[in-house]
XYZ file of C-alpha atoms in Angstrom:
688
model
C -0.141 -0.272 -0.251
C 1.366 3.605 -0.689
C 0.552 6.537 0.775
C 1.516 8.348 -2.155
C -1.346 10.143 -3.815
C 0.547 9.535 -7.015
C -0.850 6.071 -7.932
C -3.974 7.601 -8.407
C -4.417 7.741 -11.922
C -5.137 11.188 -13.073
C -7.825 12.208 -15.757
C -9.332 8.722 -15.141
C -13.151 7.954 -14.810
C -13.866 7.970 -10.789
C -16.002 5.095 -9.636
C -17.881 5.080 -6.150
C -17.831 1.706 -4.330
C -21.769 2.230 -2.588
C -22.717 -0.862 -0.555
C -23.775 -1.714 2.787
C -21.321 -3.435 5.354
C -20.921 -7.392 5.133
C -21.749 -6.986 1.202
C -17.634 -7.436 0.324
C -17.516 -4.142 -0.803
C -13.716 -4.191 0.642
C -12.827 -7.473 -1.192
C -13.673 -5.885 -4.165
C -11.762 -2.630 -3.131
C -8.315 -4.415 -2.511
C -9.295 -7.104 -5.390
C -9.046 -4.505 -7.964
C -6.292 -1.860 -6.906
C -4.295 -4.420 -4.524
C -1.347 -2.202 -3.039
C -2.712 0.951 -5.420
C -4.059 2.700 -1.957
C -4.318 5.809 -0.285
C -5.871 5.711 3.491
C -6.580 8.846 4.964
C -9.599 10.442 6.745
C -12.001 13.055 4.902
C -11.417 16.619 5.909
C -12.705 17.378 9.021
C -13.921 13.960 9.751
C -12.982 10.642 11.662
C -14.317 8.739 9.026
C -11.337 6.774 6.698
C -11.063 7.313 3.256
C -9.752 4.988 1.051
C -8.559 5.724 -3.316
C -7.249 3.331 -5.054
C -6.467 2.611 -9.037
C -6.340 0.257 -11.362
C -5.903 -0.543 -15.140
C -7.805 -2.591 -17.828
C -6.101 -2.676 -21.073
C -3.914 0.350 -20.849
C -6.766 2.726 -19.509
C -6.758 3.637 -15.999
C -9.585 3.820 -13.284
C -9.590 5.563 -9.847
C -11.881 3.767 -7.077
C -13.186 5.597 -4.276
C -14.304 3.088 -1.552
C -17.352 5.137 0.260
C -18.098 4.619 3.888
C -20.455 1.620 4.516
C -23.854 2.863 5.419
C -27.813 1.481 5.869
C -29.080 4.394 4.426
C -28.127 8.219 3.225
C -30.385 9.383 5.779
C -27.488 12.071 6.847
C -27.639 11.692 10.153
C -24.589 10.521 10.443
C -20.838 11.267 9.127
C -21.115 8.120 7.171
C -24.176 8.691 5.258
C -23.491 12.272 4.543
C -20.105 11.705 2.464
C -21.848 8.311 0.779
C -24.341 10.908 -0.238
C -22.346 14.620 -1.429
C -20.211 11.962 -2.568
C -23.182 10.416 -4.857
C -24.969 13.526 -5.250
C -21.485 15.739 -6.455
C -20.260 15.816 -9.794
C -17.050 14.190 -9.399
C -18.093 10.503 -9.633
C -18.366 8.872 -13.212
C -20.066 5.869 -12.024
C -21.100 4.077 -8.890
C -20.219 0.115 -8.441
C -23.330 -0.509 -5.833
C -22.819 -4.203 -4.317
C -26.161 -6.087 -2.851
C -25.886 -9.366 -1.297
C -27.542 -11.415 -3.082
C -28.393 -13.837 -0.070
C -30.068 -11.139 1.253
C -31.719 -9.306 -1.898
C -34.500 -7.269 -0.588
C -33.001 -5.845 2.720
C -29.912 -5.175 1.028
C -31.119 -3.440 -1.484
C -32.700 -0.732 0.793
C -29.380 1.412 0.435
C -30.274 0.885 -3.699
C -33.550 2.796 -2.793
C -32.109 5.565 -1.329
C -30.516 6.829 -4.515
C -33.286 5.907 -6.919
C -34.167 9.526 -8.099
C -30.553 10.300 -7.982
C -29.186 10.683 -11.745
C -25.925 8.931 -11.150
C -24.696 6.134 -13.674
C -24.701 2.991 -11.176
C -24.182 -0.833 -11.929
C -25.323 -2.850 -9.628
C -22.878 -6.006 -8.996
C -24.747 -8.976 -7.199
C -22.573 -10.243 -4.629
C -22.275 -13.394 -2.954
C -24.449 -15.661 -5.549
C -22.761 -18.381 -4.410
C -24.462 -17.985 -0.626
C -27.631 -17.601 -2.724
C -27.849 -20.507 -4.295
C -26.429 -22.668 -0.951
C -29.636 -21.506 0.485
C -31.746 -22.782 -2.154
C -32.319 -19.711 -4.250
C -31.277 -18.453 -7.313
C -32.189 -14.873 -8.807
C -32.959 -13.886 -12.456
C -30.307 -11.278 -12.831
C -31.331 -10.014 -16.563
C -35.266 -9.637 -14.707
C -33.825 -7.439 -11.888
C -31.660 -5.216 -14.694
C -35.062 -4.615 -16.314
C -36.690 -3.412 -13.327
C -34.058 -1.825 -11.886
C -32.869 -0.354 -15.430
C -28.966 -0.269 -14.806
C -26.922 -3.773 -15.427
C -26.699 -6.548 -12.571
C -23.798 -8.520 -12.945
C -23.541 -11.600 -10.924
C -20.750 -11.647 -8.948
C -18.843 -13.593 -6.327
C -15.758 -10.874 -4.781
C -14.136 -13.198 -2.465
C -13.643 -15.150 -5.537
C -13.017 -12.878 -8.559
C -15.655 -14.606 -10.320
C -17.713 -12.348 -12.723
C -14.583 -10.039 -13.012
C -14.256 -9.932 -16.452
C -18.022 -8.455 -17.227
C -17.081 -6.205 -15.061
C -14.310 -5.307 -17.096
C -16.097 -5.449 -20.135
C -18.920 -3.143 -18.833
C -15.699 -0.400 -17.995
C -14.145 -1.049 -21.818
C -17.966 -0.226 -23.293
C -17.761 3.052 -21.955
C -21.180 5.268 -22.291
C -21.785 5.266 -18.488
C -24.543 7.868 -18.318
C -27.260 5.425 -19.765
C -27.063 3.207 -16.523
C -29.924 5.801 -14.252
C -32.475 3.721 -11.969
C -35.775 3.865 -12.943
C -38.138 5.723 -10.465
C -41.800 5.225 -11.739
C -42.646 1.987 -9.888
C -41.180 3.866 -6.301
C -43.242 6.684 -7.614
C -46.136 4.299 -7.918
C -45.548 3.246 -4.837
C -45.514 6.428 -3.025
C -48.549 7.932 -4.929
C -50.470 4.530 -4.055
C -49.538 4.779 -0.500
C -49.542 8.339 0.650
C -52.077 9.693 -1.754
C -52.229 12.926 -3.552
C -50.579 14.885 -1.419
C -47.000 13.189 -2.197
C -48.403 13.857 -6.041
C -48.780 17.403 -5.150
C -45.762 17.766 -3.080
C -43.261 16.397 -6.093
C -44.733 18.255 -8.627
C -44.469 21.665 -6.290
C -40.634 20.436 -6.546
C -40.463 20.255 -10.271
C -38.815 23.437 -10.687
C -36.127 22.483 -8.204
C -35.239 19.511 -9.886
C -31.807 19.743 -11.286
C -29.111 17.615 -13.816
C -27.958 16.169 -9.996
C -31.577 14.999 -9.013
C -35.385 14.529 -9.667
C -38.487 16.098 -7.774
C -39.724 13.021 -6.753
C -35.926 12.593 -4.892
C -36.641 15.725 -3.228
C -40.030 15.187 -2.037
C -38.890 11.835 -0.363
C -36.314 13.421 1.278
C -38.770 16.300 2.340
C -41.069 13.546 3.313
C -38.511 12.079 5.304
C -37.733 15.158 7.180
C -33.685 15.469 5.859
C -32.652 18.500 7.267
C -29.905 19.282 5.141
C -32.343 18.943 1.646
C -35.127 20.837 3.873
C -32.998 23.860 4.778
C -31.689 23.788 0.793
C -35.284 23.940 -0.206
C -36.248 26.074 2.141
C -33.538 28.778 1.247
C -34.435 28.083 -2.618
C -37.844 29.123 -2.794
C -39.978 31.920 -2.301
C -41.298 32.578 1.507
C -45.395 31.987 -0.124
C -43.980 28.507 -2.161
C -42.783 27.264 0.716
C -45.529 27.711 3.165
C -47.477 25.434 0.549
C -44.642 22.899 0.579
C -45.317 23.416 4.514
C -48.802 22.766 4.636
C -48.147 19.448 2.131
C -45.808 18.278 4.313
C -48.038 18.916 7.339
C -51.064 16.378 5.960
C -48.546 13.352 5.676
C -47.601 12.706 9.168
C -45.269 10.245 9.785
C -43.154 10.238 6.975
C -40.398 8.723 7.953
C -41.971 5.877 8.512
C -44.052 5.931 5.673
C -41.490 6.553 3.215
C -39.620 3.659 4.410
C -42.739 1.658 4.108
C -43.312 2.727 0.187
C -39.447 1.639 0.047
C -39.525 -1.962 1.173
C -42.737 -2.317 -0.890
C -41.760 -1.741 -3.886
C -38.012 -4.328 -2.895
C -40.385 -6.605 -2.046
C -42.060 -6.526 -5.015
C -38.776 -6.613 -6.855
C -37.815 -9.793 -4.596
C -41.144 -11.720 -4.785
C -40.286 -10.906 -9.058
C -36.636 -12.114 -9.570
C -35.848 -14.596 -6.477
C -36.644 -18.050 -7.827
C -37.030 -20.384 -4.044
C -35.295 -24.242 -5.311
C -36.079 -25.589 -1.565
C -36.088 -24.124 1.970
C -34.014 -26.556 4.752
C -33.114 -26.677 8.080
C -29.456 -26.698 8.160
C -27.096 -27.169 10.914
C -25.628 -23.828 10.943
C -29.289 -22.501 10.855
C -29.639 -24.108 14.159
C -26.355 -23.105 15.758
C -27.455 -19.157 14.649
C -30.819 -19.396 16.562
C -28.690 -20.424 19.687
C -25.594 -18.269 18.532
C -28.181 -15.381 18.844
C -30.229 -16.293 21.787
C -30.001 -13.529 24.887
C -28.104 -16.079 27.461
C -26.312 -18.797 25.624
C -25.355 -16.175 22.663
C -23.488 -14.236 24.953
C -21.907 -17.872 26.205
C -21.067 -18.704 22.828
C -19.951 -15.172 22.016
C -17.326 -14.948 24.970
C -15.544 -18.615 24.918
C -14.925 -17.413 21.166
C -13.549 -14.172 22.375
C -11.569 -15.725 24.962
C -10.102 -18.210 22.156
C -9.822 -15.311 19.415
C -7.605 -13.212 22.263
C -5.489 -15.966 23.196
C -4.433 -17.134 19.472
C -3.935 -13.773 18.283
C -1.866 -12.917 21.679
C 0.269 -16.589 20.988
C 0.783 -15.957 17.345
C 2.125 -12.648 17.856
C 4.338 -13.576 20.942
C 5.807 -16.602 19.012
C 6.302 -14.348 15.888
C 7.833 -11.592 18.031
C 10.053 -13.795 20.041
C 11.532 -15.403 16.243
C 11.860 -11.630 15.796
C 13.949 -11.180 18.443
C 16.155 -13.744 17.696
C 16.976 -12.044 14.216
C 17.481 -8.560 16.296
C 20.048 -10.343 18.474
C 22.082 -11.722 15.527
C 21.644 -7.932 13.591
C 22.889 -6.073 16.867
C 25.676 -8.392 17.229
C 26.519 -8.248 13.863
C 26.371 -4.559 13.379
C 28.139 -3.820 16.391
C 30.928 -6.290 15.159
C 31.232 -4.813 12.483
C 31.360 -1.056 13.012
C 33.682 -1.955 16.301
C 35.955 -3.054 14.122
C 36.518 -0.134 11.775
C 36.644 1.952 15.056
C 33.686 3.936 14.876
C 33.149 6.095 18.087
C 31.353 4.469 20.601
C 28.597 7.169 20.507
C 27.551 6.533 17.062
C 27.772 2.858 17.910
C 25.353 3.411 20.137
C 22.959 5.711 18.176
C 22.770 3.055 15.322
C 22.710 0.024 17.529
C 21.080 0.913 20.685
C 18.722 3.595 19.272
C 17.732 3.615 15.321
C 18.252 -0.723 15.161
C 16.421 -1.412 18.412
C 14.086 1.388 17.706
C 13.300 -0.284 14.327
C 13.330 -4.331 15.427
C 11.053 -2.953 18.616
C 8.340 -1.627 15.799
C 8.451 -5.039 13.881
C 7.768 -6.762 17.137
C 4.973 -4.789 18.494
C 3.735 -5.241 14.534
C 3.740 -9.326 15.062
C 0.707 -8.347 17.676
C -1.637 -6.678 15.558
C -0.689 -9.672 12.549
C -2.615 -11.768 15.076
C -5.029 -9.528 15.978
C -5.681 -8.688 12.290
C -5.676 -11.986 11.175
C -7.953 -13.746 13.706
C -10.146 -11.508 14.246
C -10.338 -11.170 10.147
C -11.131 -14.814 10.617
C -14.219 -14.345 12.408
C -15.673 -11.529 10.477
C -14.729 -13.485 6.861
C -16.928 -16.427 7.951
C -19.813 -14.105 9.243
C -19.760 -14.919 13.111
C -18.837 -11.016 14.411
C -22.106 -9.113 13.489
C -23.263 -12.558 15.965
C -21.293 -11.020 18.651
C -21.931 -7.343 18.317
C -25.742 -8.355 18.089
C -25.420 -9.874 21.559
C -23.145 -7.379 23.145
C -24.968 -4.647 21.984
C -27.556 -4.050 25.183
C -24.370 -4.349 27.620
C -22.365 -1.822 25.464
C -24.912 0.943 25.157
C -23.982 1.685 28.611
C -21.371 2.915 27.385
C -22.385 4.869 24.504
C -20.863 2.329 22.385
C -22.638 -0.595 19.867
C -21.758 -4.270 20.390
C -19.113 -4.799 18.198
C -16.832 -2.474 20.712
C -16.732 -5.620 23.082
C -13.627 -7.194 20.653
C -11.514 -4.170 20.965
C -12.153 -3.589 24.656
C -11.577 -7.544 25.060
C -8.534 -7.604 22.730
C -6.773 -4.784 25.110
C -6.846 -7.261 28.272
C -3.812 -9.063 26.405
C -2.345 -6.107 24.165
C -4.082 -2.242 24.191
C -2.254 -2.544 20.593
C -4.354 -4.622 19.145
C -7.123 -3.744 20.695
C -6.968 -0.353 18.445
C -6.333 -2.059 15.445
C -9.463 -4.118 16.223
C -12.059 -1.123 16.222
C -11.450 -1.864 12.447
C -14.254 -3.600 12.510
C -16.406 -0.811 13.420
C -18.556 0.787 10.955
C -19.029 4.569 12.258
C -15.559 6.612 12.149
C -17.199 7.834 15.478
C -17.971 4.691 17.075
C -14.592 3.707 16.341
C -13.020 6.741 17.611
C -14.632 6.679 20.932
C -13.677 2.529 21.247
C -10.561 3.432 20.366
C -10.653 6.180 23.775
C -12.586 3.566 25.712
C -10.049 0.852 25.294
C -6.694 2.465 26.851
C -8.498 2.350 29.950
C -8.190 -1.388 29.825
C -5.403 -2.711 31.708
C -2.946 -4.895 29.091
C -1.244 -8.065 30.293
C 1.993 -6.404 31.144
C 0.421 -3.823 33.461
C -0.660 -6.906 35.587
C 2.164 -8.270 36.212
C 4.040 -5.359 37.383
C 1.114 -4.519 39.939
C 1.531 -8.103 40.974
C 4.800 -8.123 41.622
C 5.368 -4.892 43.022
C 2.303 -5.272 44.979
C 3.153 -8.683 46.497
C 6.679 -6.755 47.079
C 4.569 -3.724 49.677
C 1.285 -5.477 50.293
C 2.365 -9.602 50.608
C -0.900 -11.403 50.546
C -3.067 -7.885 50.554
C -2.535 -7.511 47.772
C -5.577 -8.890 46.340
C -7.625 -5.485 47.789
C -5.501 -3.281 45.802
C -5.888 -5.252 43.062
C -9.922 -5.419 43.626
C -9.434 -1.783 43.914
C -7.786 -1.101 41.079
C -10.328 -2.784 38.812
C -13.642 -1.291 40.121
C -11.888 2.266 39.523
C -11.001 0.686 35.867
C -14.658 0.857 35.616
C -15.576 3.598 36.671
C -12.920 5.046 34.680
C -14.465 3.709 31.903
C -17.758 4.845 32.200
C -16.073 8.449 32.874
C -14.405 8.382 30.154
C -17.253 6.719 27.654
C -19.471 9.756 29.033
C -17.081 12.200 28.770
C -15.823 11.952 25.682
C -18.961 10.582 24.217
C -20.859 13.807 24.511
C -18.600 15.426 22.553
C -18.159 13.027 19.920
C -21.763 11.749 19.333
C -24.394 14.105 19.597
C -27.503 12.970 21.838
C -29.396 13.044 18.263
C -26.862 10.954 16.769
C -27.241 8.107 19.607
C -29.241 4.974 18.205
C -29.392 1.336 18.755
C -27.621 -1.169 16.688
C -28.799 -1.432 13.382
C -27.386 -4.243 10.792
C -28.029 -7.399 8.694
C -26.770 -10.670 10.248
C -24.476 -12.090 7.115
C -24.847 -15.763 6.870
C -22.375 -18.065 7.235
C -20.089 -18.666 4.482
C -16.420 -20.340 4.122
C -13.605 -18.092 4.377
C -11.485 -17.093 1.383
C -7.879 -17.288 2.842
C -6.455 -15.554 -0.642
C -8.545 -12.838 0.013
C -8.196 -12.623 3.569
C -4.497 -12.890 3.558
C -4.364 -9.616 1.206
C -6.265 -7.528 3.502
C -3.632 -8.668 6.326
C -1.234 -7.626 4.480
C -2.563 -4.782 3.065
C -3.302 -3.799 6.943
C -0.456 -4.824 8.423
C 2.048 -3.307 5.973
C -0.139 -0.141 6.182
C 0.338 0.217 9.829
C 4.063 -0.631 9.931
C 4.965 1.843 7.027
C 2.616 4.482 9.173
C 4.109 3.847 12.820
C 7.827 2.568 12.385
C 9.289 6.682 11.727
C 7.399 7.755 15.354
C 8.545 4.727 16.715
C 12.025 5.023 15.807
C 12.296 8.437 16.421
C 10.955 8.204 20.044
C 13.150 5.496 20.299
C 16.440 7.709 19.276
C 14.951 10.334 21.672
C 14.858 8.710 24.997
C 18.177 7.334 24.097
C 19.519 10.669 23.643
C 18.094 11.621 27.156
C 19.238 8.792 28.753
C 22.952 8.252 27.075
C 25.858 8.840 29.219
C 29.483 7.900 28.020
C 30.392 5.994 31.457
C 26.686 4.685 31.750
C 26.094 6.370 34.812
C 22.775 7.742 35.671
C 24.095 10.868 37.405
C 24.787 12.089 33.919
C 22.024 11.470 31.846
C 19.779 14.395 31.127
C 16.525 12.328 32.199
C 18.688 12.572 35.941
C 18.790 15.688 35.637
C 15.585 16.636 34.888
C 14.086 14.435 36.933
C 15.855 15.979 40.124
C 15.045 19.296 39.237
C 11.142 19.155 39.391
C 11.239 16.111 41.685
C 9.185 19.448 44.324
C 6.632 19.335 41.208
C 6.435 15.258 41.060
C 5.355 14.646 45.007
C 2.426 16.631 44.340
C 1.142 13.615 43.174
C 3.295 11.168 45.879
C 5.473 10.006 43.209
C 9.798 11.103 44.068
C 11.881 11.980 40.757
C 12.444 8.387 40.331
C 8.749 6.758 40.526
C 7.786 10.049 38.350
C 10.734 8.953 35.471
C 9.180 5.394 35.596
C 5.965 6.842 35.389
C 7.017 9.029 32.040
C 8.958 5.659 30.879
C 5.802 3.121 31.293
C 4.219 5.161 28.172
C 7.367 3.257 26.111
C 6.301 0.196 27.133
C 4.721 -1.361 30.671
C 6.960 -4.366 30.965
C 9.778 -2.079 31.476
C 8.840 0.417 34.348
C 9.940 -1.876 37.046
C 13.157 -2.377 35.466
C 13.722 1.532 35.093
C 12.886 1.709 38.538
C 15.463 -0.858 39.830
C 17.769 0.754 37.892
C 17.112 3.679 39.052
C 17.299 3.259 42.831
C 20.597 0.655 42.411
C 22.455 3.082 40.525
C 24.777 0.389 38.892
C 27.357 1.146 36.373
C 26.420 -2.204 34.390
C 22.698 -1.187 34.777
C 22.981 2.622 34.712
C 21.712 3.103 31.305
C 18.179 3.195 31.774
C 17.667 3.243 27.651
C 18.962 -0.625 28.344
C 16.089 -0.957 31.145
C 13.116 0.552 28.686
C 14.186 -1.139 25.490
C 16.838 -4.176 25.742
C 14.986 -6.461 27.617
C 15.694 -6.263 31.427
C 11.824 -6.579 32.316
C 9.591 -7.976 34.127
C 10.831 -11.198 34.246
C 14.052 -10.838 35.419
C 13.701 -8.176 37.833
C 13.035 -8.103 41.730
C 11.796 -5.423 43.938
C 15.398 -4.668 45.745
C 15.750 -3.489 49.193
C 16.856 -0.103 48.063
C 13.473 0.611 46.506
C 11.345 -0.819 49.397
C 13.955 1.194 52.034
C 13.286 4.419 49.876
C 9.511 4.572 48.969
C 6.717 4.806 51.600
C 3.208 2.309 51.276
C 1.325 6.023 50.173
C 4.105 6.404 47.326
C 3.760 2.745 45.832
C 0.217 3.090 45.817
C 0.417 6.851 43.920
C 2.746 5.287 41.644
C 1.112 1.753 40.942
C -2.295 3.919 40.273
C -0.305 6.272 37.737
C 1.568 3.835 35.953
C -2.199 1.590 36.031
C -3.994 4.685 34.337
C -1.306 5.921 32.082
C -0.833 5.729 28.280
C -0.576 1.894 27.224
C 2.125 2.728 25.572
C 3.822 4.601 22.585
C 3.418 1.832 19.853
C -0.637 2.168 20.588
C -0.213 6.063 20.581
C 1.465 4.959 17.256
C -1.415 2.736 16.615
C -4.130 5.307 17.354
C -2.791 7.954 14.889
C -2.790 5.374 12.471
C -6.482 4.653 13.332
C -7.746 8.307 13.714
C -5.377 9.921 11.103
C -5.554 12.429 13.380
C -2.795 14.224 15.718
C -5.523 16.634 17.232
C -7.829 13.320 18.436
C -4.417 11.539 19.337
C -2.669 14.479 21.527
C -5.922 15.114 23.082
C -6.174 11.488 24.007
C -2.751 11.372 25.264
C -2.728 14.549 27.365
C -6.091 13.046 29.116
C -4.606 9.808 30.008
C -1.530 11.350 31.917
C -3.496 14.302 33.381
C -6.044 11.249 34.818
C -3.476 8.876 35.854
C -1.498 11.758 37.627
C -5.047 12.935 39.107
C -5.653 9.589 40.531
C -2.451 9.324 41.854
C -2.469 12.587 43.847
C -5.979 11.299 45.598
C -4.768 8.112 46.389
C -1.701 9.276 48.107
C -3.542 11.668 50.163
C -5.932 9.473 51.104
C -3.668 6.843 51.401
C -1.263 9.330 54.228
C -4.532 9.136 56.608
C -3.951 5.546 56.883
C -0.202 4.685 56.608
């Protein structure tokens, strides 16, 4: 995947890819564009924007992956972006993906663009799944009813690509406009003369982009953007007449939806040929998998196994990269020493640059594990069931059911949790899920807390852990509420509306291609940031003789100790708190280094990056003698709720494409961690 927009073909036909979630849109996009993709955000939005290009017989085409949505009502950023692009004049042709296995409901999005004079080609995807369900679709008849080409398709296997390329080669897209007569007839039959009068009243305002019928349906539905546009266009007397007509048509949004579904139902009856009805084993399983009680139990088991599998896979691959790193470090160090390279330059290249690069590689393997495992779950159709059964639970945090995946993934690794937010369809929901997942303590946090807590509190550490867990739940609720009100407006809050896609066999070629593009894109976006941070920390901690007291970090920490004691942290604990944002597992090793001040371990950088972690560190007598119980509690709370790690920060930027939001999230978690530390410290002083 390349970031440069140079990969996008200039002066090439622009094709918009339209479809509901789970219709195979991303699969087709990746199949057509391959690595020729540019991923960013829509201007001023948190919604991901994907563009790509492809060639056929020497002619270039640009493909725009429009946000997946269920309607074009402009009630969310995704809906607004999709509608404005379809109405706009930039797109030459729309590929509308429709799920053949759920034809009637999947075509609802198509009903939303009837009346928009935009060339459309319907890609009837998953025809193989429909056949396995015992039904065939007469695509020729469907094409006649819609007035546009309908191509049977299996995006995961590339079936139908030849017909698609042939259609593009023929050109002359302007004739592919959806018929509106049948839908208009349905509106007139269901609503009556008031709709006819409204449509006629709006005829002077139809354009080359949309018809008066489309405008009438939008006014009937109470669409804010279209209503405001018409209000500012017509004269006062005409607007009053329009309002009178709308007043005669109560419950317009529901009536409009009924008209569209009736129209779709008639089409489905006409084009679907049912061959058999059979109760399969999957049908029986699905009834259990979507039940209120057993559905949660099954989903919880699947998620626990998935988290374990993804973490185990990432860990094993990370171990392998660690072996390669050790060899590369040895060869580089030996080679540079052989040519009498200055010690500072050797340390910079080996300890900073090389270590930072491999540190990024190691962490990326955890991302790979998460994307692969959860991509598989989504590919077979089970992800939607998990979202469905946990939706009511997650609604209490202002999140949709799918957000349960990144939350649980974060218990293993927050980096993987942040990347798991890709399963969410809404940009705002994705952002809120990322923010909330930062509260969840990863596995490394529990290791440090248990080890340090046991040294200070013995068997009573269990009460400290229970207290931390209780504060975590309160913190998560507070964070979700605080940011939820800022990100998602009250009028945009609604329950989860989604399709439950049919179960189907995964296409591993498509899955691995998707995983490769995602992982490569992640690594490309974060590796520069990770190496830069590694270099900065190395420079701050470097001393020629390895003695801590000569480092900039030591001088900085000693100078700010009067300030850090406000939070109950002496300078050693505060530096360890800051270092914990590099990697949680390194925090205790850094504390030991600072309190011991051994020349051999004097370089704090080694403790943070070079593998001196929880597994090889014990809480020393110096620390137990120098740190009081209130200070220990303050550090444990500050450490527990601090920024997960700097690679999580990089992953957050990679997912949000927003420096502003990334900085906000980091600042919030540092501030909240120190605030909690200060509160706990003051309370602990009353008892210890």
